[in-house]
């Protein structure tokens, strides 16, 4: 095992996160402070432009994973089915995502509309359309390991990061949620979440320790912690510095 996997193993020790678990106030991306963070971060916002071009609002209260998947697949230019109502044009939508036959082995659209998706189901859905997916559960990640994932992943144009987290750990109302991560600022130790529930919360910069606590929360549907997915387009060969999930 080399590269990222080895680096994560080397950091697999308990990390101090400060005396207080009170969430830091999120910084809205469209605020002056949020814009300053985005503009100054030149190397760790590689995913931002592609994701913003395909920014989605989830179609219903349970479709956060669906909207996030559509953003990722379109931003990576993954071959898509026809989009109903758009002639012969092909791109991913929150409707045609479930038309891939293999996807039914993991999820059903009607059930997702009621219950949402677990991290494992989201992994299976994205893998069913041919992408390369690595899953990292929060229970297996130290804070420094998460920082390493953010530094590496958000500086690389060929992959995307999705986070499954508990809103309450970020000081927001609600429960489990899924959205793409788009940029990381190591100086302020904040990560930009492009929240797909745009009718409720804007895109925000959150504290990395808060996100770490949020992905370590338990999803009662699966009995496991939430976490992070790293997704690569089918044509992208596995980089030698990458390793499997932990």
Short mmCIF file of C-alpha atoms in Angstrom, two decimals:
data_model
loop_
_atom_site.label_atom_id
_atom_site.label_comp_id
_atom_site.label_asym_id
_atom_site.label_seq_id
_atom_site.Cartn_x
_atom_site.Cartn_y
_atom_site.Cartn_z
CA UNK A 1 0.00 0.00 0.00
CA UNK A 2 1.38 3.39 -0.97
CA UNK A 3 0.51 7.05 -1.23
CA UNK A 4 -2.76 8.20 0.31
CA UNK A 5 -3.61 4.86 1.89
CA UNK A 6 -0.23 4.63 3.60
CA UNK A 7 -0.40 8.25 4.65
CA UNK A 8 -3.80 7.67 6.23
CA UNK A 9 -2.55 4.62 8.10
CA UNK A 10 0.37 6.61 9.46
CA UNK A 11 -2.08 9.17 10.81
CA UNK A 12 -4.47 6.65 12.32
CA UNK A 13 -4.22 7.92 15.87
CA UNK A 14 -6.70 9.83 17.97
CA UNK A 15 -6.52 13.51 17.16
CA UNK A 16 -7.31 16.31 19.64
CA UNK A 17 -10.04 18.61 18.39
CA UNK A 18 -10.09 21.24 21.07
CA UNK A 19 -11.86 21.61 24.36
CA UNK A 20 -15.23 22.66 22.93
CA UNK A 21 -17.52 20.81 20.57
CA UNK A 22 -19.58 23.93 19.92
CA UNK A 23 -19.77 24.28 16.13
CA UNK A 24 -18.03 27.24 14.55
CA UNK A 25 -20.37 29.59 12.67
CA UNK A 26 -20.51 28.58 8.98
CA UNK A 27 -19.41 31.26 6.50
CA UNK A 28 -21.76 31.70 3.53
CA UNK A 29 -19.96 31.38 0.22
CA UNK A 30 -21.59 34.53 -1.17
CA UNK A 31 -20.58 36.68 1.83
CA UNK A 32 -17.48 38.90 1.59
CA UNK A 33 -15.60 36.54 3.92
CA UNK A 34 -16.73 33.49 1.93
CA UNK A 35 -15.69 35.04 -1.37
CA UNK A 36 -12.30 35.98 0.07
CA UNK A 37 -11.72 32.37 1.12
CA UNK A 38 -12.63 31.13 -2.35
CA UNK A 39 -10.53 33.65 -4.26
CA UNK A 40 -7.39 33.17 -2.21
CA UNK A 41 -7.54 29.38 -2.50
CA UNK A 42 -5.88 28.64 -5.84
CA UNK A 43 -4.71 25.05 -5.46
CA UNK A 44 -7.47 23.36 -3.45
CA UNK A 45 -10.57 24.41 -5.37
CA UNK A 46 -9.98 22.25 -8.45
CA UNK A 47 -13.53 20.81 -8.31
CA UNK A 48 -15.34 24.09 -7.70
CA UNK A 49 -15.91 25.42 -11.23
CA UNK A 50 -17.08 22.08 -12.69
CA UNK A 51 -19.47 21.45 -9.79
CA UNK A 52 -20.94 24.96 -9.80
CA UNK A 53 -21.68 24.66 -13.51
CA UNK A 54 -23.94 21.70 -12.66
CA UNK A 55 -25.25 22.90 -9.28
CA UNK A 56 -28.55 21.19 -8.45
CA UNK A 57 -31.31 21.79 -5.92
CA UNK A 58 -32.62 18.49 -4.60
CA UNK A 59 -36.01 17.68 -6.13
CA UNK A 60 -37.59 16.66 -2.81
CA UNK A 61 -36.71 16.52 0.87
CA UNK A 62 -35.01 13.10 0.59
CA UNK A 63 -33.13 13.55 -2.68
CA UNK A 64 -29.91 15.12 -1.34
CA UNK A 65 -27.89 12.09 -2.43
CA UNK A 66 -29.57 12.08 -5.83
CA UNK A 67 -28.90 15.76 -6.53
CA UNK A 68 -25.32 15.39 -5.31
CA UNK A 69 -24.78 12.38 -7.58
CA UNK A 70 -26.14 14.27 -10.60
CA UNK A 71 -23.74 17.15 -9.93
CA UNK A 72 -20.79 14.79 -9.66
CA UNK A 73 -21.62 12.71 -12.75
CA UNK A 74 -22.25 15.72 -14.97
CA UNK A 75 -19.15 17.53 -13.72
CA UNK A 76 -17.02 14.47 -14.53
CA UNK A 77 -18.67 14.12 -17.98
CA UNK A 78 -19.77 10.54 -17.28
CA UNK A 79 -21.76 9.14 -20.23
CA UNK A 80 -25.45 9.70 -19.51
CA UNK A 81 -28.84 8.45 -20.71
CA UNK A 82 -31.19 10.73 -22.65
CA UNK A 83 -32.83 13.43 -20.57
CA UNK A 84 -36.58 13.37 -21.05
CA UNK A 85 -37.85 16.59 -22.60
CA UNK A 86 -34.45 17.59 -24.01
CA UNK A 87 -34.54 15.82 -27.36
CA UNK A 88 -31.45 13.74 -28.06
CA UNK A 89 -29.33 15.52 -25.46
CA UNK A 90 -27.73 13.34 -22.84
CA UNK A 91 -26.97 14.48 -19.33
CA UNK A 92 -27.75 13.25 -15.83
CA UNK A 93 -30.95 14.37 -14.10
CA UNK A 94 -32.63 13.46 -10.84
CA UNK A 95 -35.05 11.35 -12.91
CA UNK A 96 -32.82 9.42 -15.30
CA UNK A 97 -30.27 8.55 -12.60
CA UNK A 98 -32.47 5.58 -11.72
CA UNK A 99 -32.86 4.33 -15.31
CA UNK A 100 -29.53 2.50 -15.23
CA UNK A 101 -30.61 -1.15 -14.75
CA UNK A 102 -27.80 -2.02 -12.33
CA UNK A 103 -28.84 0.77 -9.97
CA UNK A 104 -31.91 -1.17 -8.79
CA UNK A 105 -29.58 -3.61 -7.01
CA UNK A 106 -28.81 -0.82 -4.55
CA UNK A 107 -31.74 1.61 -4.46
CA UNK A 108 -35.22 2.26 -5.79
CA UNK A 109 -36.35 5.78 -6.67
CA UNK A 110 -39.63 5.50 -4.73
CA UNK A 111 -37.88 4.33 -1.59
CA UNK A 112 -35.16 6.98 -1.85
CA UNK A 113 -37.90 9.63 -2.15
CA UNK A 114 -39.20 8.49 1.24
CA UNK A 115 -36.04 7.58 3.11
CA UNK A 116 -33.00 9.06 1.35
CA UNK A 117 -29.81 6.99 1.04
CA UNK A 118 -27.13 5.61 3.32
CA UNK A 119 -23.46 6.06 2.46
CA UNK A 120 -23.30 2.44 1.31
CA UNK A 121 -26.32 2.84 -0.98
CA UNK A 122 -24.89 6.03 -2.45
CA UNK A 123 -21.63 4.17 -3.09
CA UNK A 124 -23.50 1.37 -4.86
CA UNK A 125 -25.59 3.75 -6.96
CA UNK A 126 -22.56 5.66 -8.23
CA UNK A 127 -20.60 2.47 -8.87
CA UNK A 128 -23.55 1.06 -10.87
CA UNK A 129 -23.08 3.74 -13.56
CA UNK A 130 -19.43 2.82 -13.97
CA UNK A 131 -17.56 5.30 -11.81
CA UNK A 132 -14.71 4.38 -9.50
CA UNK A 133 -15.79 4.95 -5.90
CA UNK A 134 -13.88 4.79 -2.62
CA UNK A 135 -15.80 4.94 0.64
CA UNK A 136 -14.39 6.29 3.90
CA UNK A 137 -16.53 5.96 7.01
CA UNK A 138 -16.03 8.69 9.60
CA UNK A 139 -15.53 6.11 12.36
CA UNK A 140 -12.30 5.06 10.60
CA UNK A 141 -10.94 8.54 9.92
CA UNK A 142 -8.93 10.69 12.30
CA UNK A 143 -9.19 14.45 11.93
CA UNK A 144 -5.78 14.57 10.27
CA UNK A 145 -6.79 11.83 7.85
CA UNK A 146 -9.82 13.87 6.84
CA UNK A 147 -7.60 16.91 6.28
CA UNK A 148 -5.36 14.78 4.07
CA UNK A 149 -8.35 13.63 2.00
CA UNK A 150 -9.44 17.25 1.57
CA UNK A 151 -5.98 18.50 0.64
CA UNK A 152 -5.44 15.74 -1.91
CA UNK A 153 -8.94 15.39 -3.31
CA UNK A 154 -9.76 19.07 -3.74
CA UNK A 155 -6.48 19.75 -5.53
CA UNK A 156 -7.21 17.02 -8.10
CA UNK A 157 -9.50 17.72 -11.08
CA UNK A 158 -10.15 14.08 -11.94
CA UNK A 159 -12.19 13.18 -8.85
CA UNK A 160 -15.02 14.54 -6.71
CA UNK A 161 -15.80 14.36 -2.98
CA UNK A 162 -19.24 13.80 -1.48
CA UNK A 163 -19.87 14.10 2.26
CA UNK A 164 -22.60 12.35 4.22
CA UNK A 165 -22.92 14.27 7.47
CA UNK A 166 -25.20 15.24 10.36
CA UNK A 167 -26.33 18.86 10.08
CA UNK A 168 -26.54 19.33 13.84
CA UNK A 169 -22.78 18.91 14.21
CA UNK A 170 -22.42 21.96 11.93
CA UNK A 171 -24.84 24.03 13.99
CA UNK A 172 -27.65 23.60 11.45
CA UNK A 173 -31.17 22.27 11.93
CA UNK A 174 -32.01 18.86 10.57
CA UNK A 175 -30.38 15.44 10.49
CA UNK A 176 -28.42 13.39 7.97
CA UNK A 177 -27.55 15.09 4.70
CA UNK A 178 -25.38 14.63 1.58
CA UNK A 179 -23.68 17.32 -0.52
CA UNK A 180 -20.51 17.82 -2.60
CA UNK A 181 -17.34 19.34 -1.20
CA UNK A 182 -15.78 21.94 -3.49
CA UNK A 183 -12.77 23.66 -1.87
CA UNK A 184 -10.51 23.56 1.18
CA UNK A 185 -8.65 26.38 2.93
CA UNK A 186 -5.87 24.97 5.14
CA UNK A 187 -5.09 28.33 6.77
CA UNK A 188 -8.54 28.69 8.32
CA UNK A 189 -9.10 24.92 8.21
CA UNK A 190 -12.46 25.26 6.48
CA UNK A 191 -14.11 23.26 3.70
CA UNK A 192 -16.73 24.53 1.24
CA UNK A 193 -19.98 22.53 1.08
CA UNK A 194 -22.19 23.11 -1.98
CA UNK A 195 -25.43 22.37 -0.15
CA UNK A 196 -28.02 20.87 -2.50
CA UNK A 197 -30.87 21.96 -0.18
CA UNK A 198 -30.51 25.50 -1.52
CA UNK A 199 -34.07 26.37 -0.50
CA UNK A 200 -32.92 25.96 3.11
CA UNK A 201 -29.18 26.60 3.44
CA UNK A 202 -26.66 28.34 1.18
CA UNK A 203 -23.27 26.97 0.16
CA UNK A 204 -21.07 27.43 3.23
CA UNK A 205 -17.51 27.15 4.49
CA UNK A 206 -17.52 24.99 7.64
CA UNK A 207 -14.85 24.14 10.16
CA UNK A 208 -13.01 20.90 9.33
CA UNK A 209 -13.25 19.63 12.95
CA UNK A 210 -17.02 20.24 12.77
CA UNK A 211 -17.28 18.32 9.50
CA UNK A 212 -15.19 15.53 11.04
CA UNK A 213 -17.63 15.23 13.94
CA UNK A 214 -20.53 15.42 11.49
CA UNK A 215 -19.31 12.45 9.39
CA UNK A 216 -18.59 10.40 12.52
CA UNK A 217 -22.25 10.51 13.56
CA UNK A 218 -24.20 7.25 13.29
CA UNK A 219 -26.75 6.76 10.53
CA UNK A 220 -29.47 4.75 12.27
CA UNK A 221 -30.59 3.26 8.94
CA UNK A 222 -27.27 1.48 8.44
CA UNK A 223 -25.94 1.32 12.00
CA UNK A 224 -22.63 2.74 10.77
CA UNK A 225 -21.10 6.18 10.78
CA UNK A 226 -21.54 8.55 7.88
CA UNK A 227 -18.48 9.54 5.85
CA UNK A 228 -16.96 10.63 2.55
CA UNK A 229 -16.98 9.20 -0.98
CA UNK A 230 -14.30 9.89 -3.58
CA UNK A 231 -15.61 9.41 -7.13
CA UNK A 232 -13.65 9.13 -10.39
CA UNK A 233 -14.96 8.97 -13.95
CA UNK A 234 -14.85 5.50 -15.60
CA UNK A 235 -12.09 6.53 -18.02
CA UNK A 236 -9.75 7.62 -15.23
CA UNK A 237 -7.17 4.94 -14.50
CA UNK A 238 -6.47 4.40 -10.77
CA UNK A 239 -3.56 6.59 -9.76
CA UNK A 240 -0.68 4.71 -8.09
CA UNK A 241 -0.80 7.06 -5.11
CA UNK A 242 -4.39 6.02 -4.31
CA UNK A 243 -5.45 3.13 -2.12
CA UNK A 244 -8.68 1.44 -1.14
CA UNK A 245 -11.18 2.49 1.53
CA UNK A 246 -10.37 2.26 5.21
#
